[in-house]
Amino acid sequence: MAPFARTPSTARTVRLVMPVAALLFLGLALLVRVVDDGALRQYSGTALYASMVWAATLFLWPRLAPVPAGILATAFCWVVELAQLTGVPAELSARSLAARLALGVQFDPVDLAWYPAGVVPLMVLHHLVRARHRRNHRATSSSQRPAELTRAHSGPHS
């Protein structure tokens, strides 16, 4: 975590970090699938799916603040879940593993609660990283300011 504290939170940095985060969420989901075949597998997979959507949201819009990013990611997950009521995702999932992984097959109202469970902790972390970056940026700016003012007031004849 230390490198992120010192690295400016630029759009480029976010776009580099988010695919790594998504891969970590995917790896964790696959690990859980190996060690459990019950409720942990089901609900952690749902939450980690939402975490991957959060990472994709920030990849696409890297300057998005934590709350809008979380709302957008959760809303996307809810739309996908509600679309399962139509049967279209199930039909697409029968033809494609990628569609099955991305769209699911069957509506489960419990999933609607697990999507925020996968996003809210990331929103909090996102907020904390941004706040720390701002504090560090202000501290760096204020420590440089006196030297800049001294040079500006000393003038060419000093």
Coordinates of C-alpha atoms in Angstrom, one line a residue:
M1 CA 0.0 0.0 0.0
A2 CA 2.9 2.4 0.6
P3 CA 3.7 3.0 -3.1
F4 CA 0.1 4.2 -3.6
A5 CA 0.5 6.7 -0.8
R6 CA 3.6 8.3 -2.4
T7 CA 2.4 8.1 -6.0
P8 CA 0.1 10.8 -7.4
S9 CA -3.4 9.5 -8.0
T10 CA -3.4 10.4 -11.7
A11 CA -5.8 9.0 -14.3
R12 CA -2.8 7.1 -15.7
T13 CA -2.0 5.5 -12.4
V14 CA -5.6 4.5 -11.8
R15 CA -5.8 3.0 -15.3
L16 CA -2.7 0.9 -14.6
V17 CA -3.9 -0.2 -11.1
M18 CA -7.5 -1.1 -11.9
P19 CA -6.8 -4.1 -14.2
V20 CA -4.5 -5.5 -11.6
A21 CA -7.2 -5.0 -8.9
A22 CA -9.7 -6.8 -11.2
L23 CA -7.4 -9.7 -11.7
L24 CA -6.8 -9.9 -7.9
F25 CA -10.6 -10.0 -7.3
L26 CA -11.0 -12.7 -10.0
G27 CA -8.2 -14.7 -8.5
L28 CA -9.7 -14.5 -5.0
A29 CA -13.1 -15.5 -6.5
L30 CA -11.5 -18.6 -8.2
L31 CA -9.7 -19.5 -5.0
V32 CA -12.9 -19.4 -3.0
R33 CA -14.5 -21.7 -5.7
V34 CA -11.7 -24.2 -5.1
V35 CA -12.0 -24.3 -1.3
D36 CA -15.8 -24.0 -0.9
D37 CA -18.9 -25.1 -2.7
G38 CA -21.6 -23.6 -0.5
A39 CA -22.8 -20.2 0.5
L40 CA -19.4 -18.6 0.8
R41 CA -18.7 -19.6 -2.8
Q42 CA -22.1 -18.1 -4.0
Y43 CA -22.0 -14.8 -2.1
S44 CA -18.4 -14.1 -2.2
G45 CA -18.5 -14.6 -6.0
T46 CA -21.3 -12.1 -6.2
A47 CA -19.5 -9.5 -4.1
L48 CA -16.2 -10.0 -6.0
Y49 CA -18.1 -9.7 -9.3
A50 CA -19.2 -6.3 -8.1
S51 CA -15.6 -5.5 -7.0
M52 CA -14.5 -6.2 -10.6
V53 CA -17.3 -4.0 -12.0
W54 CA -16.0 -1.2 -9.6
A55 CA -12.5 -1.7 -11.0
A56 CA -13.8 -1.5 -14.6
T57 CA -15.8 1.6 -13.7
L58 CA -12.6 3.4 -12.4
F59 CA -10.7 2.1 -15.4
L60 CA -13.2 3.8 -17.7
W61 CA -13.6 6.9 -15.6
P62 CA -10.4 7.2 -13.5
R63 CA -11.1 10.6 -12.0
L64 CA -14.5 9.5 -10.7
A65 CA -15.0 10.2 -7.0
P66 CA -15.6 7.2 -4.7
V67 CA -19.4 7.6 -4.2
P68 CA -20.3 8.1 -7.9
A69 CA -18.0 5.2 -8.8
G70 CA -19.6 3.0 -6.2
I71 CA -23.1 4.0 -7.2
L72 CA -22.4 3.4 -10.9
A73 CA -20.8 0.0 -10.2
T74 CA -23.6 -1.1 -8.0
A75 CA -26.3 0.1 -10.3
F76 CA -24.7 -1.8 -13.2
C77 CA -24.7 -5.0 -11.2
W78 CA -28.4 -4.4 -10.2
V79 CA -29.3 -3.9 -13.9
V80 CA -27.6 -7.1 -14.9
E81 CA -29.3 -9.0 -12.0
L82 CA -32.7 -7.6 -12.9
A83 CA -32.1 -8.4 -16.6
Q84 CA -32.0 -12.1 -15.5
L85 CA -35.7 -11.8 -14.9
T86 CA -36.2 -11.6 -18.7
G87 CA -34.5 -14.9 -19.5
V88 CA -32.2 -13.2 -22.1
P89 CA -29.0 -13.7 -20.0
A90 CA -29.9 -17.4 -19.4
E91 CA -30.3 -17.9 -23.2
L92 CA -27.0 -16.1 -23.9
S93 CA -25.3 -18.0 -21.1
A94 CA -26.3 -21.3 -22.6
R95 CA -24.3 -20.4 -25.7
S96 CA -21.3 -18.7 -24.1
L97 CA -19.2 -19.2 -21.0
A98 CA -18.2 -15.5 -21.2
A99 CA -21.9 -14.5 -21.2
R100 CA -22.5 -16.9 -18.3
L101 CA -19.7 -15.3 -16.2
A102 CA -20.7 -11.7 -17.1
L103 CA -24.5 -11.9 -17.1
G104 CA -25.3 -14.9 -14.9
V105 CA -28.2 -17.2 -15.5
Q106 CA -30.9 -16.9 -12.8
F107 CA -32.2 -14.0 -10.8
D108 CA -31.5 -14.1 -7.1
P109 CA -32.8 -11.3 -4.9
V110 CA -30.1 -11.9 -2.3
D111 CA -27.5 -10.9 -4.9
L112 CA -28.9 -7.4 -4.8
A113 CA -27.6 -7.0 -1.3
W114 CA -24.3 -8.7 -2.0
Y115 CA -23.3 -6.3 -4.8
P116 CA -22.9 -3.3 -2.4
A117 CA -21.0 -5.6 -0.1
G118 CA -18.4 -5.9 -2.8
V119 CA -18.4 -2.2 -3.6
V120 CA -18.7 -0.3 -0.3
P121 CA -15.4 -1.4 1.2
L122 CA -13.7 -0.3 -2.0
M123 CA -15.4 3.0 -1.9
V124 CA -14.1 3.5 1.6
L125 CA -10.6 2.5 0.5
H126 CA -10.9 4.8 -2.5
H127 CA -11.9 7.7 -0.3
L128 CA -9.0 7.1 2.2
V129 CA -6.5 6.9 -0.6
R130 CA -7.8 10.1 -2.2
A131 CA -7.8 11.9 1.2
R132 CA -4.3 10.8 1.9
H133 CA -3.2 11.9 -1.5
R134 CA -4.8 15.3 -0.9
R135 CA -3.1 15.7 2.5
N136 CA 0.3 14.8 1.0
H137 CA -0.2 17.1 -1.9
R138 CA -1.2 20.0 0.4
A139 CA 1.8 19.3 2.6
T140 CA 4.1 19.2 -0.4
S141 CA 2.6 22.4 -1.8
S142 CA 2.8 24.3 1.4
S143 CA 6.4 23.3 2.1
Q144 CA 7.4 24.5 -1.4
R145 CA 5.4 27.7 -1.1
P146 CA 7.7 29.7 1.3
A147 CA 10.7 29.1 -1.0
E148 CA 8.7 30.2 -4.0
L149 CA 7.5 33.3 -2.2
T150 CA 11.0 34.1 -1.0
R151 CA 12.3 33.9 -4.6
A152 CA 9.4 36.0 -5.8
H153 CA 9.9 38.8 -3.2
S154 CA 13.7 38.9 -3.4
G155 CA 13.5 40.5 -6.8
P156 CA 16.3 40.9 -9.3
H157 CA 18.3 43.4 -7.2
S158 CA 18.8 41.4 -4.0

